[in-house]
CSV table of C-alpha atoms and ligand atoms in Angstrom, one decimal:
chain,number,residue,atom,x,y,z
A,1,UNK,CA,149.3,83.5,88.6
A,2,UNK,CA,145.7,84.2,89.4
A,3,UNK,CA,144.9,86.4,85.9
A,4,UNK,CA,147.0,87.7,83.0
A,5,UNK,CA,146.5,91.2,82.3
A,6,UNK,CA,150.0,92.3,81.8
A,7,UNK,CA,153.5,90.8,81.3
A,8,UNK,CA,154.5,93.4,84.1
A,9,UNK,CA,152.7,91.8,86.7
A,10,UNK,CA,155.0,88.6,85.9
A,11,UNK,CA,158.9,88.6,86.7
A,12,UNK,CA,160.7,87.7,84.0
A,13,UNK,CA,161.2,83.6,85.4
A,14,UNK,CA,157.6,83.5,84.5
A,15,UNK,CA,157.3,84.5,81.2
A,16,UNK,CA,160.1,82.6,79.9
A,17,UNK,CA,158.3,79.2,81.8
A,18,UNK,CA,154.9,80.4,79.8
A,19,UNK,CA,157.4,80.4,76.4
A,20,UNK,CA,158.8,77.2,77.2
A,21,UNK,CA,155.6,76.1,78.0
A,22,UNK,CA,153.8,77.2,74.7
A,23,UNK,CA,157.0,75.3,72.9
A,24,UNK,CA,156.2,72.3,74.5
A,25,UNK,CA,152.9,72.9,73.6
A,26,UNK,CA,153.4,74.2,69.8
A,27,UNK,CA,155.3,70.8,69.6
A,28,UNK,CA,152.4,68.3,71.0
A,29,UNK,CA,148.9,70.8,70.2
A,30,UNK,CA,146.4,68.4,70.8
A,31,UNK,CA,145.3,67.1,74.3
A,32,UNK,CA,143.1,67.1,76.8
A,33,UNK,CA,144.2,70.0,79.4
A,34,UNK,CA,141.6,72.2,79.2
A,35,UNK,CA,138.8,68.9,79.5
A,36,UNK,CA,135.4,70.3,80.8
A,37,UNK,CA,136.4,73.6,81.1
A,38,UNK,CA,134.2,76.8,79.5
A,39,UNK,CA,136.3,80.0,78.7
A,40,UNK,CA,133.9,83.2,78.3
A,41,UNK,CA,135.2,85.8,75.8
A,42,UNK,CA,134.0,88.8,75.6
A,43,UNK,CA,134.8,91.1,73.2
A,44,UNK,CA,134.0,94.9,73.0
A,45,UNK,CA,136.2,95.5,70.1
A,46,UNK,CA,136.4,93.3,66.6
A,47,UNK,CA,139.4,90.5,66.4
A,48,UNK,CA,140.3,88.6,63.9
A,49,UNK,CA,143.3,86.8,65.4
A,50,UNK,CA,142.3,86.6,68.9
A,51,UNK,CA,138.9,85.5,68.8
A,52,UNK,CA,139.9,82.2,66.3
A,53,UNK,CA,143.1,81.5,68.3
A,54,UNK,CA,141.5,81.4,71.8
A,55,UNK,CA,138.3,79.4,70.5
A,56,UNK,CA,141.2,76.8,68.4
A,57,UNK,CA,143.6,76.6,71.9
A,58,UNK,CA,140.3,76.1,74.0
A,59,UNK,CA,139.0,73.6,71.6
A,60,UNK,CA,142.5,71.6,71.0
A,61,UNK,CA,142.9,70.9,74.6
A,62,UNK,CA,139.3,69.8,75.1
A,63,UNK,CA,137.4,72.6,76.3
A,64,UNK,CA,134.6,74.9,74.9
A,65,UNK,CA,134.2,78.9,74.9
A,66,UNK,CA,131.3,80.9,74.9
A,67,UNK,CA,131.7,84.6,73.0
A,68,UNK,CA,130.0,87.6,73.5
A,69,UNK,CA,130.4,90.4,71.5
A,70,UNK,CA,128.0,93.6,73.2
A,71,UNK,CA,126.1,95.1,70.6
A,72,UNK,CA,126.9,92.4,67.7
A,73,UNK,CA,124.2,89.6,68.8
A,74,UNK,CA,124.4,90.6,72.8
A,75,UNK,CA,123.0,93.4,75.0
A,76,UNK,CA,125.6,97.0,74.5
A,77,UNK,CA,126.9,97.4,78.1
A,78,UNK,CA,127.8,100.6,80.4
A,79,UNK,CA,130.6,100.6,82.2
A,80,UNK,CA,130.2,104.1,84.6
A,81,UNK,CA,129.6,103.7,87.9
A,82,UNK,CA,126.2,105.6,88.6
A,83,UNK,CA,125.1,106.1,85.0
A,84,UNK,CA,121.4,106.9,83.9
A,85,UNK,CA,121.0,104.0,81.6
A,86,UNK,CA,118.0,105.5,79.4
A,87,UNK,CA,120.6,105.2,76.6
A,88,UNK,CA,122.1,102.9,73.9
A,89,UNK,CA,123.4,100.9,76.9
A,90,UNK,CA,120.9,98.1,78.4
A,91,UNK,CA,122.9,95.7,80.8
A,92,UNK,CA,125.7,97.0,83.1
A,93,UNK,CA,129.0,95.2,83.6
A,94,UNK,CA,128.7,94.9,87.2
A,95,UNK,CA,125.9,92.4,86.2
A,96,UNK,CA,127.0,91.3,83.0
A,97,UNK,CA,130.7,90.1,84.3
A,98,UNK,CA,129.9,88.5,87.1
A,99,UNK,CA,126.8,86.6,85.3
A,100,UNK,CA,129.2,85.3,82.5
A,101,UNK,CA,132.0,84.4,84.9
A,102,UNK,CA,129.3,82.4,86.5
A,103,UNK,CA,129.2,80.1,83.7
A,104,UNK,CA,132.7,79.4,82.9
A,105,UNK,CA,136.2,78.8,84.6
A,106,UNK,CA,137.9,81.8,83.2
A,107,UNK,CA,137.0,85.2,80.9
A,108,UNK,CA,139.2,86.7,78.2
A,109,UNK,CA,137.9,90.2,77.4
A,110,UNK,CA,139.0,93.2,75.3
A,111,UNK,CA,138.2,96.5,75.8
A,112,UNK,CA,140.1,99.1,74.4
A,113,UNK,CA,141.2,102.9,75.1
A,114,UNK,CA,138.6,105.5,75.2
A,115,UNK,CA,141.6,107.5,74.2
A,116,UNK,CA,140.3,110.8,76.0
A,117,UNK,CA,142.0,111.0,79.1
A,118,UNK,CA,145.9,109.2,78.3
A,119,UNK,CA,146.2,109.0,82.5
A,120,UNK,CA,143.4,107.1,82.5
A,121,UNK,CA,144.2,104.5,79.5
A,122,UNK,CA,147.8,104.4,80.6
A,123,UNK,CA,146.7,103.1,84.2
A,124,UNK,CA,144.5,100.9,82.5
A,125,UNK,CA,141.9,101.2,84.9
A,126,UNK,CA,138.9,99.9,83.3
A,127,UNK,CA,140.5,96.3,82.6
A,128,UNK,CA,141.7,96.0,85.9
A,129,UNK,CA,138.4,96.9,87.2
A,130,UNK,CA,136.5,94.3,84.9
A,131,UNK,CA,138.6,91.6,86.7
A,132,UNK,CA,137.8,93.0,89.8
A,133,UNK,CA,134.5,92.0,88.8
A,134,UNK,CA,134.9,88.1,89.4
A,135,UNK,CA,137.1,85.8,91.5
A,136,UNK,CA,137.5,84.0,88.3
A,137,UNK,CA,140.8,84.3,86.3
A,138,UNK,CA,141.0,86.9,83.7
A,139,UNK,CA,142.9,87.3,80.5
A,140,UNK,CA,143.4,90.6,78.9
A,141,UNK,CA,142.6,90.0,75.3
A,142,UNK,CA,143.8,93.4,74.6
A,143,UNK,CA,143.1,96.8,76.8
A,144,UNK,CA,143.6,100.6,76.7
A,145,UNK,CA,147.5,99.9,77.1
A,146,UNK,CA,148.4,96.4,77.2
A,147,UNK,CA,148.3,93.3,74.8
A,148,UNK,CA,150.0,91.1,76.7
A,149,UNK,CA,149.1,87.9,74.7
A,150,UNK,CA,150.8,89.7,71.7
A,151,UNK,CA,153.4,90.4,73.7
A,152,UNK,CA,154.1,87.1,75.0
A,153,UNK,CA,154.2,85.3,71.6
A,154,UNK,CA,156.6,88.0,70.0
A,155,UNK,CA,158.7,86.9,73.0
A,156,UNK,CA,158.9,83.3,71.8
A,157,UNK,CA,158.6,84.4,68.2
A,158,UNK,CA,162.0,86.5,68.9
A,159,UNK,CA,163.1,83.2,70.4
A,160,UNK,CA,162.8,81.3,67.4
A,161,UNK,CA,163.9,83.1,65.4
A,162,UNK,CA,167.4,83.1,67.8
A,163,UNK,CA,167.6,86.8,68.5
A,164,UNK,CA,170.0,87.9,70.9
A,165,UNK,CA,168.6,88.8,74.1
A,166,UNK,CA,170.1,91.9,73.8
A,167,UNK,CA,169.7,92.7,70.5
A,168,UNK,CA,168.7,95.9,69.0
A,169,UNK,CA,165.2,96.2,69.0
A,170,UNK,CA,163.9,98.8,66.9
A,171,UNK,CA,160.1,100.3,67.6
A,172,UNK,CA,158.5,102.3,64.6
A,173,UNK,CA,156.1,104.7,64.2
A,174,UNK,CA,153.7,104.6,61.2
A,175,UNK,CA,151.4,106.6,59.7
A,176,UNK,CA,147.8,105.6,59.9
A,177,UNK,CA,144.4,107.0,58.9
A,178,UNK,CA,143.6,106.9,62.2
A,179,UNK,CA,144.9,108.0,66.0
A,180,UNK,CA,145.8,104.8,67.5
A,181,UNK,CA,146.4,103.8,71.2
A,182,UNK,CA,149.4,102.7,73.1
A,183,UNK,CA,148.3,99.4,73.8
A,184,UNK,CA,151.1,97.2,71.4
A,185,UNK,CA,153.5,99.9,71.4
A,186,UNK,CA,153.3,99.6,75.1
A,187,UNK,CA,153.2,95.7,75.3
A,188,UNK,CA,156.0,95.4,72.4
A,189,UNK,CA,158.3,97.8,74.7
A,190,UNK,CA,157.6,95.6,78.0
A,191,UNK,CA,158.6,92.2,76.6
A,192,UNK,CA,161.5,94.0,74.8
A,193,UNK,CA,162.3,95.5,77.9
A,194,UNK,CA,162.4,92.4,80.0
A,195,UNK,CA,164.4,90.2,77.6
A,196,UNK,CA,166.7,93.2,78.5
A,197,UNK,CA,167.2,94.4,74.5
A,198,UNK,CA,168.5,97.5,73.4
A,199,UNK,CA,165.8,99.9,72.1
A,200,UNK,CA,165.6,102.5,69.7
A,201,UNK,CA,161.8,104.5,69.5
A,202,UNK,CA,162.2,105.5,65.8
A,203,UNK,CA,159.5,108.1,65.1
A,204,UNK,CA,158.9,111.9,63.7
A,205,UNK,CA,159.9,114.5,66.1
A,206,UNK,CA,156.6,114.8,68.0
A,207,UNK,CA,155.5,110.8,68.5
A,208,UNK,CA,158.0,110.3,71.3
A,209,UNK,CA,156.1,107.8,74.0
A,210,UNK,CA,155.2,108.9,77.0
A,211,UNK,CA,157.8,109.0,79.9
A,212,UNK,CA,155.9,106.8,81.8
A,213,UNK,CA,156.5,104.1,79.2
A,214,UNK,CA,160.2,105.2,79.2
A,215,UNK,CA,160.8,105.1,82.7
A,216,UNK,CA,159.3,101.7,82.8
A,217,UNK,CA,161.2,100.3,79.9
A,218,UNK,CA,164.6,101.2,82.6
A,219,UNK,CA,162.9,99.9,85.5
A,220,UNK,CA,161.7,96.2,83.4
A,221,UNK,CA,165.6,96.5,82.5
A,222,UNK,CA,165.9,97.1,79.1
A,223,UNK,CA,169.5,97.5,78.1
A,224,UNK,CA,169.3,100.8,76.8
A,225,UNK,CA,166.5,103.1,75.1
A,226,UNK,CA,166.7,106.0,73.1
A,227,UNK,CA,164.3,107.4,70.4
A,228,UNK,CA,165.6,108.2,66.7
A,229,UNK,CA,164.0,110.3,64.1
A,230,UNK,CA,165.6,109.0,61.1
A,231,UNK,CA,164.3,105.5,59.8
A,232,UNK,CA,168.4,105.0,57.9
A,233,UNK,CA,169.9,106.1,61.3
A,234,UNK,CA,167.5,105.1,63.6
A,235,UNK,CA,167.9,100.7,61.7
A,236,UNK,CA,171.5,100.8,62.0
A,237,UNK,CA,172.6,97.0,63.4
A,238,UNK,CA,168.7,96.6,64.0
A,239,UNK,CA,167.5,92.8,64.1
A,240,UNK,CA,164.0,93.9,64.6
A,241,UNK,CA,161.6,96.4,63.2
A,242,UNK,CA,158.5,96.8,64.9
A,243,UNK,CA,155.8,98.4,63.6
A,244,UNK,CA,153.0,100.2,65.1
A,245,UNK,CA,151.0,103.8,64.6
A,246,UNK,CA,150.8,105.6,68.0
A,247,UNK,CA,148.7,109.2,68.6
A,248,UNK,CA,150.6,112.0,69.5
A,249,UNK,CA,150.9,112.8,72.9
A,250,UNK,CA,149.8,117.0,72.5
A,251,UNK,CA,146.9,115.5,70.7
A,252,UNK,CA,145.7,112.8,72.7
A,253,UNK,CA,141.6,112.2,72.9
A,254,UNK,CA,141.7,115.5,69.9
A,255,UNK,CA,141.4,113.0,66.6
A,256,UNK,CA,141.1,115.8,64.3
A,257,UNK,CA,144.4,118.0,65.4
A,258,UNK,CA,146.2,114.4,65.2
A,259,UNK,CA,145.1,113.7,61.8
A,260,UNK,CA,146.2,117.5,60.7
A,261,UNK,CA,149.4,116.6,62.7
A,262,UNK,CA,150.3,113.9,60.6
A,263,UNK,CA,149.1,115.2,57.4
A,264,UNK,CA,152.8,115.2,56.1
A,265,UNK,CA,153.9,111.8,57.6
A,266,UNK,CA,152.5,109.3,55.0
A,267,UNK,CA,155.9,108.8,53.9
A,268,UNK,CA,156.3,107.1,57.3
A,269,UNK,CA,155.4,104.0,55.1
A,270,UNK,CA,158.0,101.0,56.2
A,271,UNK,CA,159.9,99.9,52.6
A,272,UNK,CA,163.2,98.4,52.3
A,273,UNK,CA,165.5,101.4,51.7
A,274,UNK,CA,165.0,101.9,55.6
A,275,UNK,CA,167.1,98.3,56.0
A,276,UNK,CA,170.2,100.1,54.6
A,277,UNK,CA,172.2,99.9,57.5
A,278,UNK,CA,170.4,97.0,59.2
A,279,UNK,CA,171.7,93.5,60.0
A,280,UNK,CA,171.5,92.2,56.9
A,281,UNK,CA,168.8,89.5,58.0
A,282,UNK,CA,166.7,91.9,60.1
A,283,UNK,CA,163.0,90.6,60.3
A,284,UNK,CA,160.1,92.7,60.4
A,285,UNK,CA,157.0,92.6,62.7
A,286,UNK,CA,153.6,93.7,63.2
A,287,UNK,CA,150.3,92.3,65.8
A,288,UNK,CA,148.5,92.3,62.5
A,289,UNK,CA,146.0,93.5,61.1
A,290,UNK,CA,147.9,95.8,58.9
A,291,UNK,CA,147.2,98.3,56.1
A,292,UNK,CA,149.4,97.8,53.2
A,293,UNK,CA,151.1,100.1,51.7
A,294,UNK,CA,149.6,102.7,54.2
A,295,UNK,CA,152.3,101.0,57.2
A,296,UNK,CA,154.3,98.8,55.2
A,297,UNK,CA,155.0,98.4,51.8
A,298,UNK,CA,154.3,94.9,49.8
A,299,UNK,CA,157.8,94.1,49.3
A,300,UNK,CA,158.3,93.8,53.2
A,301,UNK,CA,155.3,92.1,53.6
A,302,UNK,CA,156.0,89.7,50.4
A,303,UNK,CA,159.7,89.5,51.3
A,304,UNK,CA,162.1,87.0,53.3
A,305,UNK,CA,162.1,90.0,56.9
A,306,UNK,CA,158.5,89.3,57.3
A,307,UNK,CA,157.4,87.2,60.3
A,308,UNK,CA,154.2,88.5,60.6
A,309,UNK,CA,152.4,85.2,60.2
A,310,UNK,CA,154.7,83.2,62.4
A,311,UNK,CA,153.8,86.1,65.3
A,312,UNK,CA,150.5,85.5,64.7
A,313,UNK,CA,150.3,81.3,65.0
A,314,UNK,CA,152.3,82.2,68.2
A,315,UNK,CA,149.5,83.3,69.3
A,316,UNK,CA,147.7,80.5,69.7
A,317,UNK,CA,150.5,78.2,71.4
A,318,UNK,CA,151.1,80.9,74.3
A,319,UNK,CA,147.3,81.4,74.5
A,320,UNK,CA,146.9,77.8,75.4
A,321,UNK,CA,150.1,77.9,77.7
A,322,UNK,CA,148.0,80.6,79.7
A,323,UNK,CA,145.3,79.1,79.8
A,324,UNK,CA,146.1,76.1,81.5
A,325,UNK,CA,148.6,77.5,83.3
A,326,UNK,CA,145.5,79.9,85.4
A,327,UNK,CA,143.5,76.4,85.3
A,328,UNK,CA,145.5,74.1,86.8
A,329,UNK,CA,146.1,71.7,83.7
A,330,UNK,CA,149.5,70.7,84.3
A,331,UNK,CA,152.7,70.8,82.6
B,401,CP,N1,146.9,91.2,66.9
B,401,CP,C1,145.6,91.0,67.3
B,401,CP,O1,145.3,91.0,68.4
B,401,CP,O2,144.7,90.8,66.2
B,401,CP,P1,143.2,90.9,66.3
B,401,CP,O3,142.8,92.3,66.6
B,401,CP,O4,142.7,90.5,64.9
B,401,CP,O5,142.7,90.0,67.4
């Protein structure tokens, strides 16, 4: 494994060594793995989650990260080939990659979609071209389409929490003030996909995903996938909701039409009358962060199906199983 950009790029042997790995590691935190070594981060989007858990696996196993965030306390940065920089923009990534990677052993970095052109954020072109940018590993701290450190600590949260590997998994749409990118949606379906579960897309008549996302699901061998439109229908024998807000595919890079679109889909609100027909223990998750009462209501969040928390301290075990796995630290 020379960078971690998506689950895809890993057959499913690997993942489930990464998991095992992150157990071991959730079990003993504390070492010296990561000794000597400097992790760049760079961030073009906020984080909450990300940002701490990287700097806490980095600093738990000995090492030390540097973070940049462009435009928050470092220079903005371009990213088009053969721009005119006489704008906002004063240092170009072509430098500014290679210049950080220079200092450290391996670079995080998130960059999310532009959401104009969905070919475009659905290749994920412009995080594969940041790698490009350095021999140095890279991890994809979150792109136009892919989250794959989310992705890969749902997979051991799903573990834990003993979920048949072919369980129904059961991706929902909600409403959100805001058109939203594939990128969870899209790294929820891929690890659901390669633990080979059963998936139901339950969403309002014109949020299907893309057939690209579809296709792939087949190909990564999910067990079956379907989309649903009611949230009673769509839960029956469900061990998992996931919830996520997606744009519109007719509306894609046109914010306004997608917020007229949804106008009449705040009721797409997760509560507990959707459980009805669920397994009676089904859990509920979200990447975090999450509006309340806007995506899910307080009594999920408050309640026993929550494991939003747990997905999130996941985080930082399979970060640090990453991490040394790119950098040689043994296991
Ligand atoms: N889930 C996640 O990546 O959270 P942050 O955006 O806070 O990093």
């Amino acid at each position: 494994m020379n960078n971690f950009l998506s689950l895809r790029d890993l057959d499913r042997e690997q993942v489930v060594e990464l998991v095992r790995f992150a157990r071991e590691l959730k079990a003993n935190p504390i070492g010296d793995r990561l000794a000597k070594k400097v992790i760049g981060l760079l961030f073009m989007n906020p984080s909450l989650r990300t940002l701490a858990s990287f700097q806490s696996a980095i600093g738990q196993q000995g090492g030390t990260s540097v973070v940049i965030q462009p435009g928050a306390g470092s220079w903005s940065l371009e990213f088009s080939d053969g721009a005119v920089m006489d704008g906002e923009a004063v240092e170009h990534v072509r430098e500014a990659i290679p210049v950080l990677a220079s200092y450290c052993d391996a670079l995080g970095i998130r960059s999310f979609a532009d959401q104009k052109n969905l070919d475009v954020d659905l290749a994920d072109e412009r995080m594969k071209k940041l790698a490009g940018l350095t021999e140095k590993p890279v991890i994809n701290m979150e792109s136009a389409s892919d989250h794959p450190c989310q992705a890969l600590a749902d997979w051991m949260t799903l573990d834990e929490l003993g979920i048949p590997k072919d369980g129904k998994f059961v991706l929902s749409w909600a409403w959100h003030p805001k058109p939203l990118p594939y990128a969870v949606p899209r790294a929820a379906l891929t690890m659901a996909a390669q633990r080979g579960m059963d998936i139901t897309i339950l969403c309002p008549k014109n949020y299907n995903l893309p057939d690209k996302m579809i296709t792939e699901a087949k190909q990564l061998g999910a067990a079956s996938i379907e989309h649903q439109h009611n949230q009673v229908t769509g839960l029956a024998d469900a061990h998992i909701l996931y919830c996520k807000s997606w744009c519109a595919l007719q509306h894609y890079g046109k914010p306004i039409e997608e917020m007229e679109n949804r106008a009449h889909l705040r009721d797409w609100c997760v509560q507990e009358s959707w459980f009805k027909n669920a397994k009676k223990d089904a859990k509920f998750m979200h990447c975090l962060p999450v509006r309340r009462n806007v995506k899910v209501a307080d009594e999920i969040l408050d309640g026993p199906r929550s494991v939003v928390i747990q997905q999130a301290e996941n985080r930082l075990h399979v970060q640090k199983s990453v991490l040394i796995s790119l950098l040689g630290g043994g296991n």
